[in-house]
Amino acid sequence: MYLTNNTVENILNDPSSFITVLAEYQKGKEQRLLVEQQVQTLQPKSDYYDLILQCDSLMTATQIAKDYGMTAHKFNNLLNEFKVQYKQSGQWLLYSQYANEGYTQSQTYTYTDRFGNQGFSLQTKWTQKGRIFLYEFLKGKGIVPIIEDLKSS
């Protein structure tokens, strides 16, 4: 604690003002402790987000849907209902407001149809940034992953 010359003079002239100074000091100390506790609480979440964002692996809708206890079909349709994505030529694509945010990437894969013909198709996969976007977006709609829903029960 540091006292300015002006504060010292005020205390000498009015000793009861010292109680006010101490009360303000205590209040500041309590606020600092509260902020430190909040930082300790939020730090693991911040570290987790940083870790996820550094990971460059992609996830399928099926993988993310499982976190929410849904099938990929139901999950994709839900995102479609919320105007996050639409289906074109068999591939889910993001609406323009989300398309350039780095939430998804398209991957080409080969397949063999039932007649033995080889074909190529595109599949949308979610980035870790997209996964966080989905979490925050869906949480705003009251939809949370199973693990989080269990914690609140």
Coordinates of N, CA and C in Angstrom, one line a residue:
M1 N 0.8 -1.2 0.0 CA 0.0 0.0 0.0 C 0.9 1.2 0.0
Y2 N 0.5 2.2 -0.8 CA 1.3 3.4 -0.9 C 0.4 4.6 -0.6
L3 N 0.9 5.5 0.2 CA 0.1 6.7 0.5 C 0.8 7.9 0.0
T4 N 0.0 8.8 -0.7 CA 0.6 10.0 -1.2 C 0.7 11.0 -0.1
N5 N 1.5 12.0 -0.3 CA 1.6 13.1 0.7 C 0.3 13.7 1.0
N6 N -0.6 13.9 0.0 CA -1.9 14.5 0.2 C -2.7 13.6 1.1
T7 N -2.7 12.3 0.9 CA -3.4 11.3 1.7 C -3.0 11.3 3.2
V8 N -1.6 11.4 3.3 CA -1.1 11.4 4.7 C -1.6 12.7 5.4
E9 N -1.5 13.8 4.7 CA -2.0 15.1 5.3 C -3.5 15.0 5.7
N10 N -4.3 14.4 4.8 CA -5.7 14.2 5.1 C -5.9 13.4 6.4
I11 N -5.1 12.3 6.5 CA -5.2 11.5 7.7 C -4.8 12.2 9.0
L12 N -3.7 13.0 8.8 CA -3.3 13.7 10.0 C -4.3 14.8 10.4
N13 N -4.9 15.4 9.5 CA -6.0 16.4 9.8 C -7.3 15.8 10.2
D14 N -7.6 14.6 9.7 CA -8.9 14.0 10.0 C -8.6 12.5 10.2
P15 N -8.2 12.0 11.4 CA -7.8 10.6 11.6 C -8.9 9.6 11.2
S16 N -10.2 10.0 11.2 CA -11.2 9.1 10.8 C -11.2 8.8 9.3
S17 N -10.5 9.6 8.5 CA -10.3 9.3 7.1 C -9.5 8.1 6.8
F18 N -8.6 7.8 7.9 CA -7.8 6.6 7.7 C -8.6 5.3 7.6
I19 N -9.8 5.3 8.3 CA -10.7 4.2 8.2 C -11.2 4.0 6.7
T20 N -11.5 5.2 6.1 CA -12.0 5.2 4.7 C -10.9 4.6 3.8
V21 N -9.6 5.1 4.0 CA -8.5 4.6 3.2 C -8.3 3.1 3.4
L22 N -8.4 2.6 4.6 CA -8.3 1.2 4.8 C -9.4 0.4 4.2
A23 N -10.6 0.9 4.3 CA -11.8 0.3 3.7 C -11.6 0.2 2.1
E24 N -11.1 1.3 1.5 CA -10.9 1.2 0.1 C -9.8 0.3 -0.3
Y25 N -8.8 0.2 0.5 CA -7.7 -0.7 0.3 C -8.2 -2.1 0.4
Q26 N -9.0 -2.4 1.4 CA -9.6 -3.8 1.6 C -10.5 -4.1 0.4
K27 N -11.3 -3.2 -0.1 CA -12.2 -3.4 -1.2 C -11.4 -3.7 -2.5
G28 N -10.3 -3.0 -2.7 CA -9.4 -3.2 -3.8 C -8.8 -4.6 -3.8
K29 N -8.3 -5.0 -2.6 CA -7.7 -6.3 -2.4 C -8.7 -7.4 -2.6
E30 N -9.9 -7.2 -2.2 CA -11.0 -8.3 -2.4 C -11.3 -8.4 -3.9
Q31 N -11.3 -7.2 -4.6 CA -11.6 -7.3 -6.0 C -10.5 -8.0 -6.8
R32 N -9.2 -7.7 -6.4 CA -8.1 -8.3 -7.0 C -8.1 -9.8 -6.8
L33 N -8.4 -10.3 -5.6 CA -8.5 -11.7 -5.3 C -9.6 -12.4 -6.1
L34 N -10.8 -11.7 -6.3 CA -11.9 -12.2 -7.1 C -11.4 -12.4 -8.5
V35 N -10.7 -11.4 -9.1 CA -10.2 -11.4 -10.5 C -9.2 -12.6 -10.6
E36 N -8.4 -12.7 -9.6 CA -7.4 -13.8 -9.7 C -8.1 -15.2 -9.7
Q37 N -9.1 -15.3 -8.9 CA -9.9 -16.6 -8.9 C -10.6 -16.8 -10.2
Q38 N -11.1 -15.8 -10.8 CA -11.7 -15.9 -12.1 C -10.7 -16.3 -13.2
V39 N -9.5 -15.8 -13.1 CA -8.4 -16.1 -14.0 C -8.1 -17.6 -13.9
Q40 N -8.0 -18.1 -12.6 CA -7.6 -19.5 -12.3 C -8.7 -20.4 -12.9
T41 N -10.0 -19.9 -12.8 CA -11.1 -20.8 -13.3 C -11.1 -20.8 -14.8
L42 N -10.8 -19.7 -15.4 CA -10.9 -19.6 -16.9 C -9.7 -20.0 -17.6
Q43 N -8.5 -20.1 -16.9 CA -7.3 -20.4 -17.6 C -7.3 -21.8 -18.2
P44 N -7.8 -22.9 -17.5 CA -7.8 -24.2 -18.2 C -8.7 -24.2 -19.5
K45 N -9.8 -23.4 -19.5 CA -10.6 -23.4 -20.7 C -9.9 -22.6 -21.8
S46 N -9.2 -21.6 -21.4 CA -8.4 -20.8 -22.4 C -7.3 -21.7 -23.0
D47 N -6.6 -22.4 -22.1 CA -5.5 -23.3 -22.6 C -6.1 -24.4 -23.5
Y48 N -7.3 -24.9 -23.2 CA -7.9 -25.9 -24.0 C -8.3 -25.3 -25.4
Y49 N -8.8 -24.1 -25.4 CA -9.2 -23.5 -26.7 C -7.9 -23.3 -27.5
D50 N -6.8 -22.8 -26.9 CA -5.6 -22.6 -27.6 C -5.1 -23.9 -28.2
L51 N -5.2 -25.0 -27.4 CA -4.7 -26.3 -27.9 C -5.5 -26.7 -29.1
I52 N -6.9 -26.6 -29.0 CA -7.7 -27.0 -30.1 C -7.4 -26.2 -31.3
L53 N -7.3 -24.9 -31.2 CA -7.0 -24.0 -32.3 C -5.7 -24.3 -33.0
Q54 N -4.7 -24.8 -32.2 CA -3.4 -25.2 -32.8 C -3.4 -26.5 -33.6
C55 N -4.4 -27.3 -33.2 CA -4.5 -28.6 -33.9 C -5.0 -28.4 -35.3
D56 N -4.3 -29.0 -36.3 CA -4.8 -28.8 -37.6 C -5.6 -30.0 -38.2
S57 N -5.9 -31.0 -37.4 CA -6.7 -32.1 -37.9 C -8.2 -31.7 -38.1
L58 N -8.8 -32.4 -39.0 CA -10.2 -32.1 -39.4 C -11.1 -33.1 -38.8
M59 N -12.3 -32.8 -38.6 CA -13.3 -33.7 -38.0 C -14.5 -33.8 -38.9
T60 N -15.1 -35.0 -39.0 CA -16.3 -35.2 -39.7 C -17.5 -34.8 -38.9
A61 N -18.6 -34.5 -39.6 CA -19.8 -34.2 -38.9 C -20.2 -35.3 -37.9
T62 N -19.9 -36.5 -38.3 CA -20.2 -37.7 -37.4 C -19.5 -37.6 -36.1
Q63 N -18.2 -37.2 -36.1 CA -17.5 -37.1 -34.9 C -18.0 -36.0 -34.0
I64 N -18.4 -34.9 -34.6 CA -18.9 -33.8 -33.8 C -20.3 -34.1 -33.3
A65 N -21.1 -34.7 -34.1 CA -22.5 -35.1 -33.8 C -22.5 -36.0 -32.6
K66 N -21.6 -36.9 -32.5 CA -21.5 -37.9 -31.4 C -21.4 -37.1 -30.0
D67 N -20.6 -36.0 -30.0 CA -20.5 -35.2 -28.8 C -21.9 -34.7 -28.3
Y68 N -22.8 -34.6 -29.3 CA -24.1 -34.1 -28.9 C -25.2 -35.2 -28.8
G69 N -24.7 -36.4 -29.0 CA -25.6 -37.6 -28.9 C -26.5 -37.7 -30.1
M70 N -26.0 -37.2 -31.2 CA -26.8 -37.2 -32.5 C -26.1 -38.0 -33.6
T71 N -26.9 -38.4 -34.6 CA -26.3 -39.0 -35.8 C -25.9 -37.8 -36.6
A72 N -25.0 -38.1 -37.6 CA -24.5 -37.0 -38.5 C -25.7 -36.5 -39.3
H73 N -26.6 -37.4 -39.7 CA -27.8 -37.0 -40.5 C -28.6 -35.9 -39.7
K74 N -28.9 -36.2 -38.4 CA -29.7 -35.3 -37.6 C -28.9 -34.0 -37.4
F75 N -27.6 -34.1 -37.1 CA -26.8 -33.0 -36.8 C -26.7 -32.0 -38.0
N76 N -26.5 -32.6 -39.2 CA -26.4 -31.8 -40.4 C -27.7 -31.1 -40.7
N77 N -28.8 -31.9 -40.5 CA -30.1 -31.3 -40.7 C -30.4 -30.1 -39.7
L78 N -30.0 -30.3 -38.5 CA -30.1 -29.3 -37.5 C -29.4 -28.0 -37.9
L79 N -28.1 -28.2 -38.4 CA -27.4 -27.0 -38.9 C -28.0 -26.4 -40.1
N80 N -28.7 -27.2 -40.9 CA -29.4 -26.7 -42.1 C -30.6 -25.9 -41.6
E81 N -31.3 -26.4 -40.6 CA -32.5 -25.6 -40.1 C -32.1 -24.3 -39.5
F82 N -30.9 -24.2 -38.9 CA -30.4 -23.0 -38.3 C -29.7 -22.1 -39.4
K83 N -29.7 -22.5 -40.6 CA -29.1 -21.7 -41.8 C -27.6 -21.6 -41.6
V84 N -27.0 -22.6 -41.1 CA -25.5 -22.6 -41.1 C -25.0 -23.2 -42.3
Q85 N -25.7 -24.3 -42.8 CA -25.2 -25.0 -44.0 C -26.4 -25.4 -44.9
Y86 N -26.1 -25.7 -46.1 CA -27.0 -26.3 -47.1 C -26.4 -27.4 -47.9
K87 N -27.2 -28.2 -48.5 CA -26.6 -29.3 -49.3 C -26.7 -29.0 -50.8
Q88 N -25.6 -29.2 -51.4 CA -25.5 -29.0 -52.9 C -24.7 -30.1 -53.5
S89 N -25.3 -30.8 -54.5 CA -24.6 -31.9 -55.2 C -24.0 -32.9 -54.2
G90 N -24.8 -33.2 -53.1 CA -24.4 -34.2 -52.1 C -23.4 -33.8 -51.1
Q91 N -23.0 -32.5 -51.1 CA -22.1 -32.0 -50.2 C -22.7 -30.9 -49.3
W92 N -22.4 -30.9 -48.0 CA -22.8 -29.8 -47.2 C -21.9 -28.6 -47.3
L93 N -22.4 -27.5 -47.6 CA -21.6 -26.2 -47.7 C -22.2 -25.2 -46.8
L94 N -21.3 -24.3 -46.3 CA -21.7 -23.3 -45.4 C -22.3 -22.1 -46.1
Y95 N -23.3 -21.5 -45.5 CA -23.9 -20.3 -46.1 C -22.8 -19.2 -46.1
S96 N -23.0 -18.2 -47.0 CA -21.9 -17.2 -47.2 C -21.4 -16.5 -46.0
Q97 N -22.3 -16.3 -45.0 CA -21.8 -15.5 -43.8 C -20.8 -16.3 -43.0
Y98 N -20.8 -17.6 -43.2 CA -19.8 -18.5 -42.5 C -18.7 -19.1 -43.4
A99 N -18.9 -19.0 -44.7 CA -18.1 -19.7 -45.6 C -16.6 -19.3 -45.6
N100 N -16.3 -18.1 -45.3 CA -14.9 -17.6 -45.3 C -14.2 -17.4 -44.0
E101 N -14.7 -18.2 -43.0 CA -14.2 -18.0 -41.6 C -13.2 -19.1 -41.2
G102 N -13.0 -20.1 -42.2 CA -12.1 -21.1 -41.9 C -12.7 -22.2 -41.0
Y103 N -14.0 -22.4 -41.0 CA -14.7 -23.4 -40.2 C -14.6 -24.8 -40.8
T104 N -14.6 -24.8 -42.2 CA -14.6 -26.1 -42.8 C -13.6 -26.2 -44.0
Q105 N -13.3 -27.4 -44.4 CA -12.5 -27.7 -45.6 C -13.2 -28.8 -46.4
S106 N -13.0 -28.8 -47.7 CA -13.6 -29.8 -48.5 C -12.4 -30.8 -48.8
Q107 N -12.7 -32.1 -48.7 CA -11.7 -33.1 -49.0 C -12.3 -34.0 -50.1
T108 N -11.5 -34.4 -51.0 CA -11.9 -35.3 -52.1 C -11.5 -36.7 -51.7
Y109 N -12.5 -37.6 -51.9 CA -12.2 -39.0 -51.7 C -12.7 -39.8 -52.9
T110 N -12.1 -41.0 -53.0 CA -12.6 -41.9 -54.1 C -13.4 -43.0 -53.5
Y111 N -14.3 -43.5 -54.4 CA -15.2 -44.6 -53.9 C -15.4 -45.5 -55.2
T112 N -15.9 -46.7 -54.9 CA -16.3 -47.6 -55.9 C -17.7 -47.9 -55.7
D113 N -18.5 -47.7 -56.8 CA -19.9 -47.9 -56.7 C -20.3 -49.4 -56.8
R114 N -21.5 -49.7 -56.7 CA -21.9 -51.1 -56.7 C -21.7 -51.9 -58.0
F115 N -21.4 -51.1 -59.1 CA -21.1 -51.7 -60.4 C -19.6 -51.8 -60.7
G116 N -18.8 -51.4 -59.7 CA -17.4 -51.5 -59.8 C -16.8 -50.2 -60.4
N117 N -17.5 -49.2 -60.6 CA -17.0 -48.0 -61.2 C -16.4 -47.1 -60.1
Q118 N -15.2 -46.5 -60.4 CA -14.6 -45.7 -59.4 C -15.1 -44.2 -59.7
G119 N -15.4 -43.6 -58.5 CA -15.8 -42.2 -58.6 C -15.1 -41.3 -57.6
F120 N -15.4 -40.1 -57.7 CA -14.8 -39.1 -56.8 C -15.9 -38.3 -56.2
S121 N -15.7 -37.9 -54.9 CA -16.7 -37.1 -54.3 C -16.1 -36.1 -53.3
L122 N -16.8 -35.1 -52.9 CA -16.3 -34.1 -51.9 C -17.0 -34.3 -50.6
Q123 N -16.2 -34.2 -49.6 CA -16.8 -34.2 -48.2 C -16.4 -33.0 -47.4
T124 N -17.3 -32.4 -46.8 CA -17.0 -31.3 -45.9 C -16.6 -31.8 -44.5
K125 N -15.4 -31.3 -44.1 CA -14.9 -31.6 -42.8 C -14.7 -30.3 -42.0
W126 N -14.9 -30.4 -40.7 CA -14.8 -29.3 -39.8 C -13.4 -29.1 -39.3
T127 N -12.9 -27.8 -39.2 CA -11.7 -27.5 -38.6 C -11.9 -27.4 -37.1
Q128 N -10.9 -27.3 -36.3 CA -11.0 -27.0 -34.9 C -11.7 -25.7 -34.6
K129 N -11.3 -24.7 -35.4 CA -12.0 -23.4 -35.3 C -13.5 -23.5 -35.6
G130 N -13.9 -24.4 -36.5 CA -15.3 -24.6 -36.8 C -15.9 -25.4 -35.7
R131 N -15.2 -26.3 -35.1 CA -15.8 -27.0 -33.9 C -16.1 -26.1 -32.8
I132 N -15.2 -25.1 -32.5 CA -15.5 -24.1 -31.5 C -16.7 -23.2 -31.9
F133 N -16.7 -22.9 -33.1 CA -17.9 -22.1 -33.6 C -19.2 -22.8 -33.4
L134 N -19.2 -24.1 -33.8 CA -20.4 -24.9 -33.6 C -20.8 -25.0 -32.1
Y135 N -19.8 -25.2 -31.3 CA -20.1 -25.2 -29.8 C -20.8 -24.0 -29.3
E136 N -20.2 -22.8 -29.7 CA -20.7 -21.5 -29.2 C -22.1 -21.2 -29.9
F137 N -22.2 -21.5 -31.1 CA -23.4 -21.3 -31.9 C -24.6 -22.1 -31.3
L138 N -24.3 -23.4 -31.1 CA -25.3 -24.3 -30.6 C -25.7 -24.0 -29.1
K139 N -24.6 -23.7 -28.3 CA -24.9 -23.3 -26.9 C -25.8 -22.1 -26.9
G140 N -25.7 -21.2 -27.8 CA -26.6 -20.0 -27.9 C -28.0 -20.4 -28.2
K141 N -28.2 -21.6 -28.7 CA -29.5 -22.1 -29.1 C -30.0 -23.1 -28.0
G142 N -29.2 -23.2 -26.9 CA -29.6 -24.1 -25.8 C -29.2 -25.6 -26.0
I143 N -28.3 -25.8 -27.0 CA -27.9 -27.2 -27.3 C -26.4 -27.4 -26.9
V144 N -26.2 -28.2 -26.0 CA -24.8 -28.4 -25.5 C -24.4 -29.9 -25.6
P145 N -23.1 -30.2 -25.7 CA -22.6 -31.5 -25.8 C -23.1 -32.4 -24.6
I146 N -23.2 -33.6 -24.8 CA -23.7 -34.5 -23.7 C -22.9 -34.4 -22.4
I147 N -21.6 -34.3 -22.5 CA -20.8 -34.2 -21.3 C -21.1 -32.9 -20.5
E148 N -21.4 -31.9 -21.2 CA -21.7 -30.6 -20.5 C -23.1 -30.7 -19.9
D149 N -24.0 -31.3 -20.6 CA -25.4 -31.5 -20.2 C -25.4 -32.3 -18.9
L150 N -24.5 -33.4 -18.9 CA -24.5 -34.2 -17.7 C -23.9 -33.5 -16.5
K151 N -23.0 -32.6 -16.7 CA -22.4 -31.8 -15.6 C -23.4 -30.9 -14.9
S152 N -24.3 -30.4 -15.8 CA -25.3 -29.4 -15.2 C -26.4 -30.1 -14.5
S153 N -26.6 -31.5 -14.7 CA -27.7 -32.2 -14.1 C -27.4 -32.5 -12.7

